[in-house]
Tab-separated table of C-alpha atoms and ligand atoms in Angstrom:
chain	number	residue	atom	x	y	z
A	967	UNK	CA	-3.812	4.905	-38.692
A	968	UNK	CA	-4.436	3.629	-35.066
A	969	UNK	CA	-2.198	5.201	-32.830
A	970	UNK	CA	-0.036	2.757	-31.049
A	971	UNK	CA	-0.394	2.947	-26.864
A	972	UNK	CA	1.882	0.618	-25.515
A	973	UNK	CA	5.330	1.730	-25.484
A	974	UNK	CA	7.282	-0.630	-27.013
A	975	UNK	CA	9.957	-1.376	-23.935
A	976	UNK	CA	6.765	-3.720	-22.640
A	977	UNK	CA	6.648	-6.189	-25.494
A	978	UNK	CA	7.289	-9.064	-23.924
A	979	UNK	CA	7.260	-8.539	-19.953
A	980	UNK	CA	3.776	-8.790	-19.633
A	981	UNK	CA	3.306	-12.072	-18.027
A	982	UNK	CA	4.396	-12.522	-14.471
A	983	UNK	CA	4.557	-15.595	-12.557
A	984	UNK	CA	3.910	-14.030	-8.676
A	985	UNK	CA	0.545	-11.709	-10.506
A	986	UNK	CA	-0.812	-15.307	-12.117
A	987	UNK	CA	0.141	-17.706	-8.892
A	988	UNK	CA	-0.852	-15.585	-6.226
A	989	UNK	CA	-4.111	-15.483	-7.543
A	990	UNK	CA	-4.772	-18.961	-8.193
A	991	UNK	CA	-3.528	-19.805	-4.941
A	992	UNK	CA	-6.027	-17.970	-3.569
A	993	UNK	CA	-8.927	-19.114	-5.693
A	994	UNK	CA	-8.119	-22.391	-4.725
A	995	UNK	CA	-7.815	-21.699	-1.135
A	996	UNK	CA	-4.123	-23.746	-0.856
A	997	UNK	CA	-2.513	-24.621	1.900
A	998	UNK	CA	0.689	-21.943	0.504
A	999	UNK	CA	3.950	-23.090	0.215
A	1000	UNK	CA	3.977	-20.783	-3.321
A	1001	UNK	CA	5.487	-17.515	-2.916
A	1002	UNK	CA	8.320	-16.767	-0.782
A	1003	UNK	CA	6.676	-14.872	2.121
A	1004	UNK	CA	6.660	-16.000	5.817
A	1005	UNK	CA	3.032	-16.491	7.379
A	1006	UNK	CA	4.384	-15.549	10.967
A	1007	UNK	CA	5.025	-11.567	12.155
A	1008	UNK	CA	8.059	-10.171	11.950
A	1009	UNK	CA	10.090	-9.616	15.193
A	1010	UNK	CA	7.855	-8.189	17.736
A	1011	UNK	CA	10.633	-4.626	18.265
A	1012	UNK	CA	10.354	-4.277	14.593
A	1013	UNK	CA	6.757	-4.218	14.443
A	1014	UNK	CA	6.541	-2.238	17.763
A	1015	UNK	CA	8.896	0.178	16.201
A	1016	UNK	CA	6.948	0.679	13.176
A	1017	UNK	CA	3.511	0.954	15.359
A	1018	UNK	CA	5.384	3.562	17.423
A	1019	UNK	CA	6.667	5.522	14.166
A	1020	UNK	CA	3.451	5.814	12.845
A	1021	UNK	CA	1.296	6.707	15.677
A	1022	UNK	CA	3.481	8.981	17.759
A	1023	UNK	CA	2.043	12.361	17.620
A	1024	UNK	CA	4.841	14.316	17.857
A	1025	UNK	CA	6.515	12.287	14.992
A	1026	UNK	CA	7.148	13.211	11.683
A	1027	UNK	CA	8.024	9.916	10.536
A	1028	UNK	CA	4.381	9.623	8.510
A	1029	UNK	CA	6.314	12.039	6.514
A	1030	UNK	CA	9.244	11.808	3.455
A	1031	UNK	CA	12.479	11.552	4.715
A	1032	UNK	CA	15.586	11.459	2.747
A	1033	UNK	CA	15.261	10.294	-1.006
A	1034	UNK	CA	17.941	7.881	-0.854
A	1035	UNK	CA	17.323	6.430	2.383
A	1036	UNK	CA	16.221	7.416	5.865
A	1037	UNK	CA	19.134	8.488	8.072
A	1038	UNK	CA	19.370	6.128	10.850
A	1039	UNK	CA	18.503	3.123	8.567
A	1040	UNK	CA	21.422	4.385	5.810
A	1041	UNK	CA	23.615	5.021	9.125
A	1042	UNK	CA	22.449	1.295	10.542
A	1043	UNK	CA	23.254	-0.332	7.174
A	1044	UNK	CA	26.988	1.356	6.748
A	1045	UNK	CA	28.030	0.000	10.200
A	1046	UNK	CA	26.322	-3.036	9.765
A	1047	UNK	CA	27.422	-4.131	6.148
A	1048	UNK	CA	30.913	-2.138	6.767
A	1049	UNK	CA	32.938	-4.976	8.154
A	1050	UNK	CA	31.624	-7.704	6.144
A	1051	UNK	CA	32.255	-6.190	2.679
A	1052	UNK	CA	35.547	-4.939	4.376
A	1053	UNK	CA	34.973	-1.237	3.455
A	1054	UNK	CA	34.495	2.000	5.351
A	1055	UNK	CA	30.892	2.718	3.947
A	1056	UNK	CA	30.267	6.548	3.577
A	1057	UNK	CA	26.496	6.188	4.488
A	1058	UNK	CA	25.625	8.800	2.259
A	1059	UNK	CA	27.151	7.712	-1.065
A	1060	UNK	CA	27.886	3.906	-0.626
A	1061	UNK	CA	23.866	3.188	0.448
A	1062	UNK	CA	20.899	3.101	-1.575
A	1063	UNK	CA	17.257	2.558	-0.036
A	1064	UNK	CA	14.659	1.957	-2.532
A	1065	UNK	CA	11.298	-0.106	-2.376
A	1066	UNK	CA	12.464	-3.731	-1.784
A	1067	UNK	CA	15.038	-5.416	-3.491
A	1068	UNK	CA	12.919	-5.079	-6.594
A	1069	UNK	CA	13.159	-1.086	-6.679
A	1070	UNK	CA	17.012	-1.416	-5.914
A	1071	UNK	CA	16.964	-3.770	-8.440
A	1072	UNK	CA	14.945	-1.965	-11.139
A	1073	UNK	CA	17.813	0.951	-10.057
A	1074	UNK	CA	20.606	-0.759	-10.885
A	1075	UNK	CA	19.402	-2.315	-14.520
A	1076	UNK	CA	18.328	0.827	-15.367
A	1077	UNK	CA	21.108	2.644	-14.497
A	1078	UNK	CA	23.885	0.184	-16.150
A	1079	UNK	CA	22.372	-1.685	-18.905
A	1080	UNK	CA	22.081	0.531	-21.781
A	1081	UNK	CA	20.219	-0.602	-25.237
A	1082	UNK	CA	22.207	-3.179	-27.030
A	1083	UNK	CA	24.460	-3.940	-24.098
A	1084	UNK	CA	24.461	-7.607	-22.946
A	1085	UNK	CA	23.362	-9.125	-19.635
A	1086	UNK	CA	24.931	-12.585	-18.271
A	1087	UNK	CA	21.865	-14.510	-16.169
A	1088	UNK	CA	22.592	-17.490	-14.518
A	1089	UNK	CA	19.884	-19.820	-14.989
A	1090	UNK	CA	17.747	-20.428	-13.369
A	1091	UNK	CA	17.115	-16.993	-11.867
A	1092	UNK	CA	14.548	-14.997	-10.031
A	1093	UNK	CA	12.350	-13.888	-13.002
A	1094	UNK	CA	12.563	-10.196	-13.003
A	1095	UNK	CA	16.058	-9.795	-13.927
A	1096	UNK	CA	14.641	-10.561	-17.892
A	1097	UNK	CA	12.338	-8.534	-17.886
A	1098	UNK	CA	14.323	-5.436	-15.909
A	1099	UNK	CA	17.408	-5.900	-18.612
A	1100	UNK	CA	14.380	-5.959	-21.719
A	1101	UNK	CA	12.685	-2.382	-20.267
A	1102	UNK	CA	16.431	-1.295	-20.260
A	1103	UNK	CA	16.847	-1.867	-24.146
A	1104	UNK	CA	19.527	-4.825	-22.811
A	1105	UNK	CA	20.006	-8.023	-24.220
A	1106	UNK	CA	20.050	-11.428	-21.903
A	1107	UNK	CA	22.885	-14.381	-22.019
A	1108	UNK	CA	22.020	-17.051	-20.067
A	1109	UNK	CA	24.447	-19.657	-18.830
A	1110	UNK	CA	23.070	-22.881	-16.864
A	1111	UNK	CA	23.545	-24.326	-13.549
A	1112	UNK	CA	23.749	-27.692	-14.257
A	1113	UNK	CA	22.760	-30.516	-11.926
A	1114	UNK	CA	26.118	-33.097	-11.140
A	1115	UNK	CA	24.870	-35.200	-8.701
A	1116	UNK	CA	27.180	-36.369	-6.295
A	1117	UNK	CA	28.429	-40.041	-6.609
A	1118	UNK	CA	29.305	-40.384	-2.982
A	1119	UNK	CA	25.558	-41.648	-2.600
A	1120	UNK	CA	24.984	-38.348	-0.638
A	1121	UNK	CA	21.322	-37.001	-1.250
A	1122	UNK	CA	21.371	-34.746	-3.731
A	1123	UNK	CA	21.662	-31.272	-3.059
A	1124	UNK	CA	21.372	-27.461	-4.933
A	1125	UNK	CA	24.896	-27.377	-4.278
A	1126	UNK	CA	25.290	-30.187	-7.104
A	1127	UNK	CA	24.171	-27.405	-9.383
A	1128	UNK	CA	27.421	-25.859	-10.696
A	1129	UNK	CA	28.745	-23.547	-13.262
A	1130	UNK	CA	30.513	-24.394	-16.319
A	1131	UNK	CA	33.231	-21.382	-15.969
A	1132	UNK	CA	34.731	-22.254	-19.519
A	1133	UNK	CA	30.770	-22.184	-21.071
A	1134	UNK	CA	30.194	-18.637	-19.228
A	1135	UNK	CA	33.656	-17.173	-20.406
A	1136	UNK	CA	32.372	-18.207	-23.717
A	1137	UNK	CA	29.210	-16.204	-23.569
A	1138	UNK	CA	31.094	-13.091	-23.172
A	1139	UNK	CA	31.431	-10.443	-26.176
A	1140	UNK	CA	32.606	-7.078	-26.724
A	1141	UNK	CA	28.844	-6.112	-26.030
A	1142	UNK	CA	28.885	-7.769	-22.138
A	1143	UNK	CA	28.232	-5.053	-19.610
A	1144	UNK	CA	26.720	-6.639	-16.639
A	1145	UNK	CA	26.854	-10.512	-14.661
A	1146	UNK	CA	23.812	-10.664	-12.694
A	1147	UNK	CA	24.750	-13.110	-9.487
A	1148	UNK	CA	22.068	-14.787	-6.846
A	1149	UNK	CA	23.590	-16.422	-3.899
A	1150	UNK	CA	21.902	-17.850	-2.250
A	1151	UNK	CA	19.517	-19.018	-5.011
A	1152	UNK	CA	16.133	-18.357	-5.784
A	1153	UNK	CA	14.744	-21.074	-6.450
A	1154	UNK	CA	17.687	-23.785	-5.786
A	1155	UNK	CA	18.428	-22.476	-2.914
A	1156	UNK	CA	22.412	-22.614	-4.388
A	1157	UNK	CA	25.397	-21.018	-2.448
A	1158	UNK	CA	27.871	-20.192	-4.330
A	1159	UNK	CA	30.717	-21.131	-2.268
A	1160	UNK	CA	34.011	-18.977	-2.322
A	1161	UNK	CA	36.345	-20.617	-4.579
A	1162	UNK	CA	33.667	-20.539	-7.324
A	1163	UNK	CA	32.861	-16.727	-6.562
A	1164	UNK	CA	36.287	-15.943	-6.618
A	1165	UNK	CA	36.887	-17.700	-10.336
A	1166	UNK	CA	33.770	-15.809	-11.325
A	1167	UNK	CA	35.636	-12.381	-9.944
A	1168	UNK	CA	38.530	-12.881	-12.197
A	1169	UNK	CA	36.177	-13.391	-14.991
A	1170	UNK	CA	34.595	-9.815	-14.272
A	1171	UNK	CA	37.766	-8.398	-13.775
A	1172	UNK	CA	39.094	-9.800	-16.933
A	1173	UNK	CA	36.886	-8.606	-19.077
A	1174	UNK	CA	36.139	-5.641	-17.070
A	1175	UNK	CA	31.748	-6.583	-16.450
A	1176	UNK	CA	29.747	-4.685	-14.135
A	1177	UNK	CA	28.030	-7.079	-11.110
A	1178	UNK	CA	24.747	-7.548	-10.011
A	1179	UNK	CA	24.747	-9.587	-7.028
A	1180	UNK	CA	21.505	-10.159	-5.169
A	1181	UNK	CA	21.648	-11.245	-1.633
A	1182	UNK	CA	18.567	-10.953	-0.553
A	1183	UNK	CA	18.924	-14.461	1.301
A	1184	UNK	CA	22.135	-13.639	2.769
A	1185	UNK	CA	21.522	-14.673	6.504
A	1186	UNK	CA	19.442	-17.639	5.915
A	1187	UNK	CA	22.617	-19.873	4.741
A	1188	UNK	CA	22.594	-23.712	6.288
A	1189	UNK	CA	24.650	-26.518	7.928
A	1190	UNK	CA	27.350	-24.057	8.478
A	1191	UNK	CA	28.067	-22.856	5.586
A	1192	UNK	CA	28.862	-19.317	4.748
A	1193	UNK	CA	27.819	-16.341	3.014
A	1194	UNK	CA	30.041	-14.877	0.855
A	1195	UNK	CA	29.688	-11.552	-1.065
A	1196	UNK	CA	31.197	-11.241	-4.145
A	1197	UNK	CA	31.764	-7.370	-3.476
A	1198	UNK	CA	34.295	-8.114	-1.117
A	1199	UNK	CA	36.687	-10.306	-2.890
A	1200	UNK	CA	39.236	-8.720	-4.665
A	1201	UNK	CA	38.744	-5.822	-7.568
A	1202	UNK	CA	35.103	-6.320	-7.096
A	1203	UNK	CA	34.088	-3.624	-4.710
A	1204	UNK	CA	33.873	-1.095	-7.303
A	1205	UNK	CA	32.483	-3.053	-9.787
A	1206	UNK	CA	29.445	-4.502	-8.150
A	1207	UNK	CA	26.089	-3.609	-6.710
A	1208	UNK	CA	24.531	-5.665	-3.685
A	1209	UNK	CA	21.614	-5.967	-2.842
A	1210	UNK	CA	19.307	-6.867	-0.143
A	1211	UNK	CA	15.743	-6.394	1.325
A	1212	UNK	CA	14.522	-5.980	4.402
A	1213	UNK	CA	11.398	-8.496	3.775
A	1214	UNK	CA	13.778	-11.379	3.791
A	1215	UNK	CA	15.792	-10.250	7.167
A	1216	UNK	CA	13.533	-9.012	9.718
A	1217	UNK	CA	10.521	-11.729	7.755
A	1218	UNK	CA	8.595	-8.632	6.546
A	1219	UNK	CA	8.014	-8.924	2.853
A	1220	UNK	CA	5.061	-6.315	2.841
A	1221	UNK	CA	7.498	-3.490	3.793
A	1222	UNK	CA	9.064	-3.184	0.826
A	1223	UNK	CA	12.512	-1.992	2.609
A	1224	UNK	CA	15.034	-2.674	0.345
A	1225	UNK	CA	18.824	-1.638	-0.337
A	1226	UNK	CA	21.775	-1.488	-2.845
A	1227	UNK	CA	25.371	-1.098	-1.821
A	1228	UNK	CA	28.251	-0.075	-3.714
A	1229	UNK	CA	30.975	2.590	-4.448
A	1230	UNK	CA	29.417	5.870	-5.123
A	1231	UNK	CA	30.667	5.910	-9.105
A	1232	UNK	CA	28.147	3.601	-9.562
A	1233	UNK	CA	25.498	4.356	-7.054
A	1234	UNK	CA	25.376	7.896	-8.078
A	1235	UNK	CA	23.823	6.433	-10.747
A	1236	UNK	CA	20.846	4.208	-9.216
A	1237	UNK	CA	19.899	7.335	-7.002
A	1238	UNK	CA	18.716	9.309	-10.581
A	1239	UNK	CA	16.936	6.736	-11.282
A	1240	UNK	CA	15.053	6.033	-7.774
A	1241	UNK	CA	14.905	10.545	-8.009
A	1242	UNK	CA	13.262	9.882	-11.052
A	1243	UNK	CA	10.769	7.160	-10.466
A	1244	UNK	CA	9.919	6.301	-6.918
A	1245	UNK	CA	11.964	8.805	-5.110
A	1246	UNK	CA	11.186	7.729	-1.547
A	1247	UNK	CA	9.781	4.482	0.565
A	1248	UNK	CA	7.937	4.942	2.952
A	1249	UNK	CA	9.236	6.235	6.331
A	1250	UNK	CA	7.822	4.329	8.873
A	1251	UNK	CA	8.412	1.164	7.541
A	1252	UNK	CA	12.652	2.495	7.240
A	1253	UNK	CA	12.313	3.735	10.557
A	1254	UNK	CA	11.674	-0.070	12.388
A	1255	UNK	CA	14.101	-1.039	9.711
A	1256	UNK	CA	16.656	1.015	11.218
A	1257	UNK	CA	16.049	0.156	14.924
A	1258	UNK	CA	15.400	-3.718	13.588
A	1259	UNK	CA	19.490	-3.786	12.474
A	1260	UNK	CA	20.683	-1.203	15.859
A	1261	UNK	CA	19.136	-3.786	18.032
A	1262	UNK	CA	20.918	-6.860	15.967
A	1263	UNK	CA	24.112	-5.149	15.723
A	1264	UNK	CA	24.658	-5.330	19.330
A	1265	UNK	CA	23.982	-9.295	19.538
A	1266	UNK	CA	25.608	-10.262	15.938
A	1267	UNK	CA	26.642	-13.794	15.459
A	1268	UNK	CA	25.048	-14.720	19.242
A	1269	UNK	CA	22.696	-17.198	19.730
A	1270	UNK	CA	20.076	-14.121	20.509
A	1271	UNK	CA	20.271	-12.625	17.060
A	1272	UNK	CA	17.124	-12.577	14.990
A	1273	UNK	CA	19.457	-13.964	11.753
A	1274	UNK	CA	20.825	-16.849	13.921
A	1275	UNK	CA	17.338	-17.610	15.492
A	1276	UNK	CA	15.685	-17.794	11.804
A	1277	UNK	CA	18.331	-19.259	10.472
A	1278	UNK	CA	18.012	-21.896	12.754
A	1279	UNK	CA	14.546	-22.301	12.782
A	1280	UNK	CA	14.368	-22.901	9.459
A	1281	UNK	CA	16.640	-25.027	9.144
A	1282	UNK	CA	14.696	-27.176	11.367
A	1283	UNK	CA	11.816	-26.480	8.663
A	1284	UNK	CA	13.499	-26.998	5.480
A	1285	UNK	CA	14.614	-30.801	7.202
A	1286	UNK	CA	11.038	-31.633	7.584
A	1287	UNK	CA	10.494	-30.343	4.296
A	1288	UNK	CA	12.868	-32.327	2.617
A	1289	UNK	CA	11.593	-35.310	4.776
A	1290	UNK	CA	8.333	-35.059	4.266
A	1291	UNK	CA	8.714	-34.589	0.511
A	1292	UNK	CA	11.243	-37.732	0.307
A	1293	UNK	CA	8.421	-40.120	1.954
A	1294	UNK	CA	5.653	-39.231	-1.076
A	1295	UNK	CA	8.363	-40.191	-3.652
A	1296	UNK	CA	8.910	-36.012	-4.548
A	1297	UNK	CA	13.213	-36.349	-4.753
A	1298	UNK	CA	14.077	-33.189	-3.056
A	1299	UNK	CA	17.668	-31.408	-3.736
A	1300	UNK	CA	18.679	-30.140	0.040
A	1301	UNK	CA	18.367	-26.552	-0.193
A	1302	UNK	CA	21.582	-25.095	1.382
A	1303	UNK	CA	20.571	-21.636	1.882
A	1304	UNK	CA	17.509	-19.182	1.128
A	1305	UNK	CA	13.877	-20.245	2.389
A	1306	UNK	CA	12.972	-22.544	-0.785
A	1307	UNK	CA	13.544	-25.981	-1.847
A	1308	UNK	CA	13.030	-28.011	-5.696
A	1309	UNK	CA	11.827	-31.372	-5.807
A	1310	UNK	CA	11.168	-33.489	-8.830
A	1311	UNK	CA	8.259	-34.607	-9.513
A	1312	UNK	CA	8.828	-37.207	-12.765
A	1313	UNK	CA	7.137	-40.053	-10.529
A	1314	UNK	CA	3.647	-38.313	-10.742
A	1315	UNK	CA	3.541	-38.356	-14.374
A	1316	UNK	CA	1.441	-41.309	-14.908
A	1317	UNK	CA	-1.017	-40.366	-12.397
A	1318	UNK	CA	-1.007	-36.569	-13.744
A	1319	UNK	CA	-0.304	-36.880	-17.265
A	1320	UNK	CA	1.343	-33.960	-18.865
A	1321	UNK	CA	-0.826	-31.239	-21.451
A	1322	UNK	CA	-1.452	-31.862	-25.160
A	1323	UNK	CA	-0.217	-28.665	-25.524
A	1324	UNK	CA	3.575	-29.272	-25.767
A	1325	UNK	CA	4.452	-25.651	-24.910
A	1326	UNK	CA	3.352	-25.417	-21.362
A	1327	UNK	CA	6.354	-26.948	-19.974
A	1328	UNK	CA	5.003	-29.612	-17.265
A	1329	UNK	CA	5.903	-28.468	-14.274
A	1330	UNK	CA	3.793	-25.598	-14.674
A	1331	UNK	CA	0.947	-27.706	-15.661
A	1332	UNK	CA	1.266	-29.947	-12.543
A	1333	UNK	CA	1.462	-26.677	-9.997
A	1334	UNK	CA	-2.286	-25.474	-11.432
A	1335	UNK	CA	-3.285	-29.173	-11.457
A	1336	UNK	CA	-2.502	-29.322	-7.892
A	1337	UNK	CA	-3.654	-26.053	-6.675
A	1338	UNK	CA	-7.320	-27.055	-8.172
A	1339	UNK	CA	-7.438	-30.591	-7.002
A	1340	UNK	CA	-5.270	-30.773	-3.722
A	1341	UNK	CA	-4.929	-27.406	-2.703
A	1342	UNK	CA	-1.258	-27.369	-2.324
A	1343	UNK	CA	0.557	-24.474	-3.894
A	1344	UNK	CA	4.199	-24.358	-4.871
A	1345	UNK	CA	5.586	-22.983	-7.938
A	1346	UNK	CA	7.122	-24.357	-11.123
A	1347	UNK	CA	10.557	-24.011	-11.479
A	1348	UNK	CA	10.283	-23.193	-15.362
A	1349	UNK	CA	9.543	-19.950	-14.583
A	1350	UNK	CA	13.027	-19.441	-13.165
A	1351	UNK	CA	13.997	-19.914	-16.769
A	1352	UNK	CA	14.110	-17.829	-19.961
A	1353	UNK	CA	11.848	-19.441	-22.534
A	1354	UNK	CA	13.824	-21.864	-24.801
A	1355	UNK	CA	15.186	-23.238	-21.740
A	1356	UNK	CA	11.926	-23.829	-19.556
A	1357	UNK	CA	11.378	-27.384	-21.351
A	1358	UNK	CA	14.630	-28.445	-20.310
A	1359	UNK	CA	13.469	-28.151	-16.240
A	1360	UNK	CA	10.458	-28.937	-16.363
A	1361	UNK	CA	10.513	-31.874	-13.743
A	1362	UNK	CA	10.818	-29.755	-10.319
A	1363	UNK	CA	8.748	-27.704	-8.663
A	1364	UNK	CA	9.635	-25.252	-5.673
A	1365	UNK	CA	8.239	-24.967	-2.507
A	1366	UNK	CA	8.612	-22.398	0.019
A	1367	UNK	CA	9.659	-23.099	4.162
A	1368	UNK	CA	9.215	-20.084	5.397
A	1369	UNK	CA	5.877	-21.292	7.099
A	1370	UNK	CA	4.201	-22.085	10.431
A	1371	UNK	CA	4.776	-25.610	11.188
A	1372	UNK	CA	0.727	-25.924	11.053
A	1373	UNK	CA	1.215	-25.094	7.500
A	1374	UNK	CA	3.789	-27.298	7.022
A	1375	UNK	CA	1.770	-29.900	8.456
A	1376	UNK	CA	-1.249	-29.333	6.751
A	1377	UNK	CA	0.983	-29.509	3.513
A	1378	UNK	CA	2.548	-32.599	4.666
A	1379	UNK	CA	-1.232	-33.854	5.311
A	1380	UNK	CA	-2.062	-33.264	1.610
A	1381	UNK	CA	0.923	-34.797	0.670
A	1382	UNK	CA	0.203	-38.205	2.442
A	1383	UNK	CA	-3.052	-38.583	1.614
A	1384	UNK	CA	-2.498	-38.124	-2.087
A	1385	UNK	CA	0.625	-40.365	-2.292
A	1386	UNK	CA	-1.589	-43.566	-0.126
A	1387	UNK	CA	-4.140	-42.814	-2.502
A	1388	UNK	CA	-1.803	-42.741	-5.636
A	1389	UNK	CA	-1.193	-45.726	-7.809
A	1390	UNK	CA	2.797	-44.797	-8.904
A	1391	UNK	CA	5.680	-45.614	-7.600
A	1392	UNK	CA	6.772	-44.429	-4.049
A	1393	UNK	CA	9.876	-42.952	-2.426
A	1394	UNK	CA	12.517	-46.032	-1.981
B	1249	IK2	N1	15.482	-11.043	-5.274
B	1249	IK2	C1	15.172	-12.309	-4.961
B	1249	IK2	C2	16.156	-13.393	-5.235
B	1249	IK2	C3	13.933	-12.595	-4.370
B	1249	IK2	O1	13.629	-13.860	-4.074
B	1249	IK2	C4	13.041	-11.538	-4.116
B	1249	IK2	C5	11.709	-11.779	-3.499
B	1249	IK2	N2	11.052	-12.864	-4.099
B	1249	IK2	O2	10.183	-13.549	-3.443
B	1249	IK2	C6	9.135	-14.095	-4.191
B	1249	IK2	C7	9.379	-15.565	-4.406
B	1249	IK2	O3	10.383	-15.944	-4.986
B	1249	IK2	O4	8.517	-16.321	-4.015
B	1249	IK2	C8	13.424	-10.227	-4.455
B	1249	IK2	C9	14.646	-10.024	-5.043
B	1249	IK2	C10	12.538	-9.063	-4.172
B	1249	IK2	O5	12.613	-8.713	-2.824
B	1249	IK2	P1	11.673	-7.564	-2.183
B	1249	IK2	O6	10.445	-8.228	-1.717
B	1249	IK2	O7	12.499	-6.978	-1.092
B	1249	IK2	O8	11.411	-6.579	-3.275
């Protein structure tokens, strides 16, 4: 009998959204507003600090440092993060460095989730916490966001997108270990605002659930709204993770600098897992890091701060966006926070009529079908959902701000053209 090679924790994970869009973005040579990277350089100290890490002779930062995090950046990240969970972080215990978001991540899901155990997703959600909860042996519960649009004839927004707190409540068994959380959202660009963080608190302290909560967007929160992490309301501290990456604060996704935070009974148990698989990022790259979050902790909150500054400029970006995809008929929802924003895209159906195949959900279709004909990349929103769901969203597609306004332009360029060419009906 043929031995079987694939272990059996990979049935069904194989298929990734960022490994099949990247590359058709780039074999259609798109103008990118796909995946969520910026296309400007990272604050020059940060890179200068890196530069200087790596080059110094005398330095032994092209060497391992710590497993669980290189001193001055777990140092940086306790008295940065301190105050605004409202806990005296032991740098040593209540910090966890791992590669990107995605390693601290992958930590946490396979530390917690244990096979059989069951995993609460919001939907829609950054695709790899299915596929980190499957590998673990866990089992995933999604509960929607569901669109209420406002009827005060504001434009619609991700905020509209809310919870049904009775619906999740009723999703949760004796077998419910874990509540995964994304504020702000990836892809709605959702912030969950306090009051509806707080009811979904006493729900994990009810029935006692571990959290998740990924914050990777945490400073890029809009029109003066505020960030607020879950881990500091009330019996949550020791009951979540949080965490965050590097590539979204200091606009430096190819560092893969990422972090989780929490009380040490649980984040004892992420470090045997980042001992036991990647054991150490790299050094230099923790090193800017570090001196990237000394230099902002002196200016925090002022109108020099790196957060403020991006916050602000893309702001300024997303407005355009939303603009610019208003005029070609696209119906944006106002992103409130991260760097991404949906639009629907029902108008477009007659002139780009959807598959035969009644399984590739349309939205998915319409991203390759632009890509290959107007070289515009942006990414279907059905991906942010678990499969028997992904028909039900089908209409939007995201698109990513976090661009130089010359891509933004040449976007909006596309955009024009196609919509004075196109034969359907335009914005109102
Ligand atoms: N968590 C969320 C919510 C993320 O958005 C990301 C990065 N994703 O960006 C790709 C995209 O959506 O276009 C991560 C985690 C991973 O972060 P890191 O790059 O630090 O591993």
């Amino acid at each position: 009998m043929a031995r079987r090679i694939q272990a059996r924790r990979l049935e069904g994970v194989d298929k990734n959204i960022w490994v099949e869009f990247v590359s058709l973005a780039a074999q259609y040579k798109t103008v990118n507003l796909g995946q969520g990277f910026p296309d400007f350089s990272p604050p020059s100290y940060a890179t200068e600090a890196f530069s200087k890490a790596i080059t110094d002779e005398h330095s032994l930062l092209n060497q391992y440092t710590r497993a669980f995090g290189h001193p001055p950046l777990v140092k940086a990240l306790a008295q940065m993060f301190g105050p605004l969970f409202g806990q005296e972080l032991n740098p040593l215990t209540n910090v966890l460095v791992s590669v990107g978001a995605y390693g601290a991540l992958f930590c946490a899901f396979q530390a917690l989730v244990d096979e059989g155990d069951e995993v609460i997703i919001i939907e829609p959600f950054f695709d790899c916490y299915e596929p980190m909860t499957l590998m673990a042996g866990g089992q995933c519960v999604y509960v929607p966001l569901r669109p209420k649009p406002a009827d005060d004839g504001r434009p619609p927004s991700s905020n509209d997108w809310r919870l049904d707190l009775a619906e999740l409540e009723a999703k949760i068994t004796k077998k419910t270990k874990v509540l995964v959380l994304n504020t702000p959202n990836n892809p709605l660009g959702k912030v969950f605002d306090k009051e509806e963080l707080e009811e979904i608190s006493h729900i994990c302290v009810k029935h006692d659930l571990l959290c998740i909560s990924d914050e990777v967007y945490e400073w890029l929160v809009y029109d003066g709204k505020q960030h607020v992490r879950i881990a500091s309301l009330p019996g949550m501290w020791d009951r979540t993770i949080t965490v965050g990456s590097a590539g979204k604060t200091f606009s430096a996704t190819g560092w893969k600098v990422g972090w989780a935070f929490g009380p040490d009974c649980l984040l004892k148990h992420l470090r045997v897992v980042h001992q036991n698989s990647v054991y150490h990022c790299a050094t230099g790259a923790q090193e800017a890091v570090a001196q990237g979050f000394q230099k902002e902790l002196e200016r925090l909150g002022q109108p020099d701060c790196y957060f403020v500054q991006l916050r602000d400029e893309l702001q300024k970006k997303r407005d355009w966006l939303y603009h610019c995809l208003t005029e070609v008929g696209m119906k944006p929802m106002m992103s409130q926070g991260s760097y991404f924003m949906i639009a629907d895209i029902s108008r477009f159906k007659s002139e780009v009529p959807p598959p035969t195949d009644d399984n590739i959900p349309y939205d998915n279709y319409f991203t390759k079908w632009m890509m290959k004909h107007k070289q515009l990349a942006s990414i279907p929103v059905s991906a942010f959902y678990s499969t028997p769901h992904k028909k039900q969203f089908e209409n939007y597609i995201r698109f990513c701000f976090v661009k130089e306004d010359a891509t933004l332009k040449a976007a909006e360029k596309i955009l024009k053209k196609w919509s004075s060419e196109s034969t359907g009906p335009k914005a109102q």
